JSON list of C-alpha atoms and ligand atoms in Angstrom, two decimals:
[
{"chain": "A", "resi": 1, "resn": "MET", "atom": "CA", "xyz": [8.11, 72.45, 31.11]},
{"chain": "A", "resi": 2, "resn": "ALA", "atom": "CA", "xyz": [10.78, 69.85, 30.30]},
{"chain": "A", "resi": 3, "resn": "TYR", "atom": "CA", "xyz": [9.33, 66.64, 28.94]},
{"chain": "A", "resi": 4, "resn": "ASP", "atom": "CA", "xyz": [9.45, 63.82, 31.51]},
{"chain": "A", "resi": 5, "resn": "GLU", "atom": "CA", "xyz": [10.99, 60.87, 29.64]},
{"chain": "A", "resi": 6, "resn": "ASN", "atom": "CA", "xyz": [9.75, 58.51, 32.34]},
{"chain": "A", "resi": 7, "resn": "ASN", "atom": "CA", "xyz": [6.06, 59.38, 32.26]},
{"chain": "A", "resi": 8, "resn": "ILE", "atom": "CA", "xyz": [3.75, 56.39, 31.85]},
{"chain": "A", "resi": 9, "resn": "PHE", "atom": "CA", "xyz": [2.94, 57.03, 28.20]},
{"chain": "A", "resi": 10, "resn": "ALA", "atom": "CA", "xyz": [6.63, 57.49, 27.29]},
{"chain": "A", "resi": 11, "resn": "ARG", "atom": "CA", "xyz": [7.29, 54.11, 28.88]},
{"chain": "A", "resi": 12, "resn": "ILE", "atom": "CA", "xyz": [4.40, 52.55, 26.93]},
{"chain": "A", "resi": 13, "resn": "LEU", "atom": "CA", "xyz": [5.81, 54.07, 23.71]},
{"chain": "A", "resi": 14, "resn": "ARG", "atom": "CA", "xyz": [9.21, 52.50, 24.46]},
{"chain": "A", "resi": 15, "resn": "GLY", "atom": "CA", "xyz": [7.56, 49.14, 25.11]},
{"chain": "A", "resi": 16, "resn": "GLU", "atom": "CA", "xyz": [8.61, 49.13, 28.78]},
{"chain": "A", "resi": 17, "resn": "LEU", "atom": "CA", "xyz": [5.00, 48.95, 29.96]},
{"chain": "A", "resi": 18, "resn": "PRO", "atom": "CA", "xyz": [2.20, 46.97, 28.28]},
{"chain": "A", "resi": 19, "resn": "CYS", "atom": "CA", "xyz": [-0.93, 48.44, 26.77]},
{"chain": "A", "resi": 20, "resn": "LYS", "atom": "CA", "xyz": [-4.05, 47.13, 25.06]},
{"chain": "A", "resi": 21, "resn": "LYS", "atom": "CA", "xyz": [-3.21, 48.52, 21.65]},
{"chain": "A", "resi": 22, "resn": "VAL", "atom": "CA", "xyz": [-5.98, 49.76, 19.37]},
{"chain": "A", "resi": 23, "resn": "TYR", "atom": "CA", "xyz": [-3.91, 51.36, 16.61]},
{"chain": "A", "resi": 24, "resn": "GLU", "atom": "CA", "xyz": [-0.38, 52.44, 15.73]},
{"chain": "A", "resi": 25, "resn": "ASP", "atom": "CA", "xyz": [1.24, 54.27, 12.85]},
{"chain": "A", "resi": 26, "resn": "ASP", "atom": "CA", "xyz": [4.23, 56.60, 12.35]},
{"chain": "A", "resi": 27, "resn": "TYR", "atom": "CA", "xyz": [2.54, 59.44, 14.22]},
{"chain": "A", "resi": 28, "resn": "ALA", "atom": "CA", "xyz": [0.36, 57.95, 16.93]},
{"chain": "A", "resi": 29, "resn": "LEU", "atom": "CA", "xyz": [-0.24, 55.08, 19.30]},
{"chain": "A", "resi": 30, "resn": "ALA", "atom": "CA", "xyz": [-3.71, 54.34, 20.66]},
{"chain": "A", "resi": 31, "resn": "PHE", "atom": "CA", "xyz": [-4.71, 52.02, 23.48]},
{"chain": "A", "resi": 32, "resn": "HIS", "atom": "CA", "xyz": [-7.57, 51.34, 25.86]},
{"chain": "A", "resi": 33, "resn": "ASP", "atom": "CA", "xyz": [-7.62, 53.45, 29.02]},
{"chain": "A", "resi": 34, "resn": "ILE", "atom": "CA", "xyz": [-6.67, 51.33, 32.04]},
{"chain": "A", "resi": 35, "resn": "ASN", "atom": "CA", "xyz": [-9.60, 52.80, 33.98]},
{"chain": "A", "resi": 36, "resn": "PRO", "atom": "CA", "xyz": [-12.39, 53.15, 31.40]},
{"chain": "A", "resi": 37, "resn": "LEU", "atom": "CA", "xyz": [-15.08, 55.72, 32.16]},
{"chain": "A", "resi": 38, "resn": "MET", "atom": "CA", "xyz": [-17.26, 54.70, 29.20]},
{"chain": "A", "resi": 39, "resn": "PRO", "atom": "CA", "xyz": [-17.81, 51.47, 27.22]},
{"chain": "A", "resi": 40, "resn": "VAL", "atom": "CA", "xyz": [-15.36, 52.91, 24.69]},
{"chain": "A", "resi": 41, "resn": "HIS", "atom": "CA", "xyz": [-12.49, 54.82, 26.27]},
{"chain": "A", "resi": 42, "resn": "VAL", "atom": "CA", "xyz": [-9.45, 54.96, 24.02]},
{"chain": "A", "resi": 43, "resn": "LEU", "atom": "CA", "xyz": [-6.37, 57.16, 24.46]},
{"chain": "A", "resi": 44, "resn": "VAL", "atom": "CA", "xyz": [-4.53, 58.45, 21.41]},
{"chain": "A", "resi": 45, "resn": "ILE", "atom": "CA", "xyz": [-1.02, 59.80, 21.91]},
{"chain": "A", "resi": 46, "resn": "PRO", "atom": "CA", "xyz": [1.46, 61.34, 19.48]},
{"chain": "A", "resi": 47, "resn": "LYS", "atom": "CA", "xyz": [4.76, 59.51, 19.19]},
{"chain": "A", "resi": 48, "resn": "GLY", "atom": "CA", "xyz": [6.87, 62.62, 19.80]},
{"chain": "A", "resi": 49, "resn": "PRO", "atom": "CA", "xyz": [7.86, 63.94, 23.24]},
{"chain": "A", "resi": 50, "resn": "TYR", "atom": "CA", "xyz": [5.21, 66.59, 23.82]},
{"chain": "A", "resi": 51, "resn": "THR", "atom": "CA", "xyz": [3.88, 67.35, 27.30]},
{"chain": "A", "resi": 52, "resn": "ASN", "atom": "CA", "xyz": [0.84, 69.29, 26.14]},
{"chain": "A", "resi": 53, "resn": "LEU", "atom": "CA", "xyz": [-0.79, 70.93, 23.15]},
{"chain": "A", "resi": 54, "resn": "GLU", "atom": "CA", "xyz": [1.49, 73.97, 23.42]},
{"chain": "A", "resi": 55, "resn": "GLU", "atom": "CA", "xyz": [4.58, 71.78, 23.00]},
{"chain": "A", "resi": 56, "resn": "PHE", "atom": "CA", "xyz": [2.88, 69.76, 20.28]},
{"chain": "A", "resi": 57, "resn": "ASN", "atom": "CA", "xyz": [2.00, 72.96, 18.43]},
{"chain": "A", "resi": 58, "resn": "ALA", "atom": "CA", "xyz": [5.49, 74.42, 18.86]},
{"chain": "A", "resi": 59, "resn": "GLY", "atom": "CA", "xyz": [7.46, 71.28, 18.11]},
{"chain": "A", "resi": 60, "resn": "ALA", "atom": "CA", "xyz": [5.52, 69.04, 15.76]},
{"chain": "A", "resi": 61, "resn": "SER", "atom": "CA", "xyz": [5.52, 69.34, 11.99]},
{"chain": "A", "resi": 62, "resn": "LEU", "atom": "CA", "xyz": [2.25, 69.81, 10.16]},
{"chain": "A", "resi": 63, "resn": "GLN", "atom": "CA", "xyz": [2.67, 66.22, 8.97]},
{"chain": "A", "resi": 64, "resn": "GLU", "atom": "CA", "xyz": [2.90, 64.98, 12.56]},
{"chain": "A", "resi": 65, "resn": "MET", "atom": "CA", "xyz": [-0.08, 67.08, 13.63]},
{"chain": "A", "resi": 66, "resn": "GLY", "atom": "CA", "xyz": [-2.15, 66.01, 10.66]},
{"chain": "A", "resi": 67, "resn": "GLY", "atom": "CA", "xyz": [-1.09, 62.41, 11.07]},
{"chain": "A", "resi": 68, "resn": "PHE", "atom": "CA", "xyz": [-2.16, 62.53, 14.70]},
{"chain": "A", "resi": 69, "resn": "MET", "atom": "CA", "xyz": [-5.64, 63.86, 13.89]},
{"chain": "A", "resi": 70, "resn": "LYS", "atom": "CA", "xyz": [-6.02, 61.25, 11.17]},
{"chain": "A", "resi": 71, "resn": "ALA", "atom": "CA", "xyz": [-5.11, 58.59, 13.75]},
{"chain": "A", "resi": 72, "resn": "VAL", "atom": "CA", "xyz": [-7.79, 59.89, 16.14]},
{"chain": "A", "resi": 73, "resn": "ALA", "atom": "CA", "xyz": [-10.41, 59.55, 13.41]},
{"chain": "A", "resi": 74, "resn": "GLU", "atom": "CA", "xyz": [-9.13, 56.10, 12.48]},
{"chain": "A", "resi": 75, "resn": "CYS", "atom": "CA", "xyz": [-9.35, 54.99, 16.12]},
{"chain": "A", "resi": 76, "resn": "ALA", "atom": "CA", "xyz": [-12.95, 56.17, 16.41]},
{"chain": "A", "resi": 77, "resn": "LYS", "atom": "CA", "xyz": [-13.71, 54.04, 13.36]},
{"chain": "A", "resi": 78, "resn": "LEU", "atom": "CA", "xyz": [-11.83, 51.02, 14.72]},
{"chain": "A", "resi": 79, "resn": "ALA", "atom": "CA", "xyz": [-13.62, 51.38, 18.07]},
{"chain": "A", "resi": 80, "resn": "GLY", "atom": "CA", "xyz": [-16.93, 51.34, 16.19]},
{"chain": "A", "resi": 81, "resn": "VAL", "atom": "CA", "xyz": [-18.17, 54.75, 17.33]},
{"chain": "A", "resi": 82, "resn": "ASP", "atom": "CA", "xyz": [-17.69, 56.78, 14.15]},
{"chain": "A", "resi": 83, "resn": "ALA", "atom": "CA", "xyz": [-21.34, 56.44, 13.15]},
{"chain": "A", "resi": 84, "resn": "SER", "atom": "CA", "xyz": [-22.92, 56.63, 16.63]},
{"chain": "A", "resi": 85, "resn": "GLY", "atom": "CA", "xyz": [-20.79, 59.55, 17.81]},
{"chain": "A", "resi": 86, "resn": "TYR", "atom": "CA", "xyz": [-18.24, 60.13, 20.53]},
{"chain": "A", "resi": 87, "resn": "ARG", "atom": "CA", "xyz": [-16.61, 62.83, 22.62]},
{"chain": "A", "resi": 88, "resn": "LEU", "atom": "CA", "xyz": [-12.98, 63.90, 22.32]},
{"chain": "A", "resi": 89, "resn": "VAL", "atom": "CA", "xyz": [-11.33, 65.29, 25.46]},
{"chain": "A", "resi": 90, "resn": "ALA", "atom": "CA", "xyz": [-7.80, 66.56, 25.95]},
{"chain": "A", "resi": 91, "resn": "ASN", "atom": "CA", "xyz": [-7.06, 67.44, 29.56]},
{"chain": "A", "resi": 92, "resn": "ASN", "atom": "CA", "xyz": [-4.36, 70.04, 29.02]},
{"chain": "A", "resi": 93, "resn": "GLY", "atom": "CA", "xyz": [-2.40, 71.40, 31.96]},
{"chain": "A", "resi": 94, "resn": "ALA", "atom": "CA", "xyz": [-3.00, 71.91, 35.66]},
{"chain": "A", "resi": 95, "resn": "ASP", "atom": "CA", "xyz": [-6.44, 73.54, 35.60]},
{"chain": "A", "resi": 96, "resn": "ALA", "atom": "CA", "xyz": [-7.73, 70.63, 33.49]},
{"chain": "A", "resi": 97, "resn": "HIS", "atom": "CA", "xyz": [-6.18, 68.09, 35.90]},
{"chain": "A", "resi": 98, "resn": "GLN", "atom": "CA", "xyz": [-3.94, 66.54, 33.26]},
{"chain": "A", "resi": 99, "resn": "GLU", "atom": "CA", "xyz": [-2.43, 63.54, 35.04]},
{"chain": "A", "resi": 100, "resn": "VAL", "atom": "CA", "xyz": [-0.05, 62.10, 32.48]},
{"chain": "A", "resi": 101, "resn": "PRO", "atom": "CA", "xyz": [2.41, 64.68, 31.10]},
{"chain": "A", "resi": 102, "resn": "HIS", "atom": "CA", "xyz": [2.36, 63.40, 27.52]},
{"chain": "A", "resi": 103, "resn": "PHE", "atom": "CA", "xyz": [-0.20, 65.07, 25.25]},
{"chain": "A", "resi": 104, "resn": "HIS", "atom": "CA", "xyz": [-3.16, 62.78, 24.61]},
{"chain": "A", "resi": 105, "resn": "VAL", "atom": "CA", "xyz": [-6.77, 62.72, 23.44]},
{"chain": "A", "resi": 106, "resn": "HIS", "atom": "CA", "xyz": [-9.47, 60.63, 25.08]},
{"chain": "A", "resi": 107, "resn": "ILE", "atom": "CA", "xyz": [-12.16, 59.08, 22.84]},
{"chain": "A", "resi": 108, "resn": "PHE", "atom": "CA", "xyz": [-15.33, 58.48, 24.87]},
{"chain": "A", "resi": 109, "resn": "GLY", "atom": "CA", "xyz": [-18.26, 56.60, 23.40]},
{"chain": "A", "resi": 110, "resn": "GLY", "atom": "CA", "xyz": [-20.24, 53.40, 23.18]},
{"chain": "A", "resi": 111, "resn": "ARG", "atom": "CA", "xyz": [-23.41, 54.84, 24.70]},
{"chain": "A", "resi": 112, "resn": "PRO", "atom": "CA", "xyz": [-25.14, 58.22, 24.73]},
{"chain": "A", "resi": 113, "resn": "ILE", "atom": "CA", "xyz": [-23.26, 60.67, 26.95]},
{"chain": "A", "resi": 114, "resn": "LEU", "atom": "CA", "xyz": [-25.40, 62.19, 29.70]},
{"chain": "A", "resi": 115, "resn": "GLY", "atom": "CA", "xyz": [-25.49, 65.94, 29.36]},
{"chain": "A", "resi": 116, "resn": "ARG", "atom": "CA", "xyz": [-24.48, 68.04, 26.42]},
{"chain": "A", "resi": 117, "resn": "MET", "atom": "CA", "xyz": [-21.18, 69.10, 27.98]},
{"chain": "A", "resi": 118, "resn": "ILE", "atom": "CA", "xyz": [-19.12, 67.87, 30.90]},
{"chain": "A", "resi": 119, "resn": "LYS", "atom": "CA", "xyz": [-20.60, 69.62, 33.91]},
{"chain": "A", "resi": 120, "resn": "THR", "atom": "CA", "xyz": [-18.31, 71.27, 36.43]},
{"chain": "A", "resi": 121, "resn": "GLU", "atom": "CA", "xyz": [-19.14, 72.51, 39.88]},
{"chain": "A", "resi": 122, "resn": "ASN", "atom": "CA", "xyz": [-18.99, 76.17, 38.88]},
{"chain": "B", "resi": 1, "resn": "LIG", "atom": "P1", "xyz": [-5.46, 62.70, 32.02]},
{"chain": "B", "resi": 1, "resn": "LIG", "atom": "O1", "xyz": [-3.97, 62.93, 32.00]},
{"chain": "B", "resi": 1, "resn": "LIG", "atom": "O2", "xyz": [-6.12, 63.33, 33.21]},
{"chain": "B", "resi": 1, "resn": "LIG", "atom": "O3", "xyz": [-6.13, 63.11, 30.75]},
{"chain": "B", "resi": 1, "resn": "LIG", "atom": "O4", "xyz": [-5.74, 61.16, 32.19]},
{"chain": "B", "resi": 1, "resn": "LIG", "atom": "C1", "xyz": [-4.78, 60.15, 31.99]},
{"chain": "B", "resi": 1, "resn": "LIG", "atom": "C2", "xyz": [-5.48, 58.86, 31.71]},
{"chain": "B", "resi": 1, "resn": "LIG", "atom": "O5", "xyz": [-4.50, 57.85, 31.54]},
{"chain": "B", "resi": 1, "resn": "LIG", "atom": "C3", "xyz": [-6.45, 58.38, 32.79]},
{"chain": "B", "resi": 1, "resn": "LIG", "atom": "O6", "xyz": [-7.74, 58.21, 32.23]},
{"chain": "B", "resi": 1, "resn": "LIG", "atom": "C4", "xyz": [-5.84, 57.04, 33.25]},
{"chain": "B", "resi": 1, "resn": "LIG", "atom": "O7", "xyz": [-6.82, 56.08, 33.57]},
{"chain": "B", "resi": 1, "resn": "LIG", "atom": "C5", "xyz": [-5.02, 56.63, 32.04]},
{"chain": "B", "resi": 1, "resn": "LIG", "atom": "N1", "xyz": [-3.90, 55.74, 32.31]},
{"chain": "B", "resi": 1, "resn": "LIG", "atom": "C6", "xyz": [-2.97, 55.87, 33.30]},
{"chain": "B", "resi": 1, "resn": "LIG", "atom": "N2", "xyz": [-2.07, 54.89, 33.23]},
{"chain": "B", "resi": 1, "resn": "LIG", "atom": "C7", "xyz": [-2.43, 54.11, 32.18]},
{"chain": "B", "resi": 1, "resn": "LIG", "atom": "C8", "xyz": [-1.90, 52.92, 31.59]},
{"chain": "B", "resi": 1, "resn": "LIG", "atom": "N3", "xyz": [-0.80, 52.33, 32.08]},
{"chain": "B", "resi": 1, "resn": "LIG", "atom": "N4", "xyz": [-2.55, 52.39, 30.53]},
{"chain": "B", "resi": 1, "resn": "LIG", "atom": "C9", "xyz": [-3.66, 52.98, 30.04]},
{"chain": "B", "resi": 1, "resn": "LIG", "atom": "N5", "xyz": [-4.20, 54.10, 30.54]},
{"chain": "B", "resi": 1, "resn": "LIG", "atom": "C10", "xyz": [-3.60, 54.65, 31.60]}
]
């Protein structure tokens, strides 16, 4: 799938749309989700133009991939959930209902999560 340069996160990366920034470095930008589902709900996105994990895996250097994972861990620390725990979610592709076509990881935390895994209807 061709990367959509006008997706919401691409526009945030270019500074065309605002965000409540949590963290930024050479590899990642992190900001609060506009519609938080938990007391802590932070989105971490790589800076490169990757629609999903497949594109990230195919196109990103190991430095970019490692830098991104380091940023996720740093964000959990900055959000104050590193000690209490948190859940990482990456909705990847149609079956996972990925809404924004720029690869991203959700950090959910700030209270105990009900259930051991996200429950689905089947
Ligand atoms: P998904 O692609 O399904 O993993 O979810 C995309 C997430 O992006 C949702 O949780 C939205 O609430 C969030 N979102 C959409 N637009 C914005 C925005 N402008 N700023 C912050 N979060 C957003």
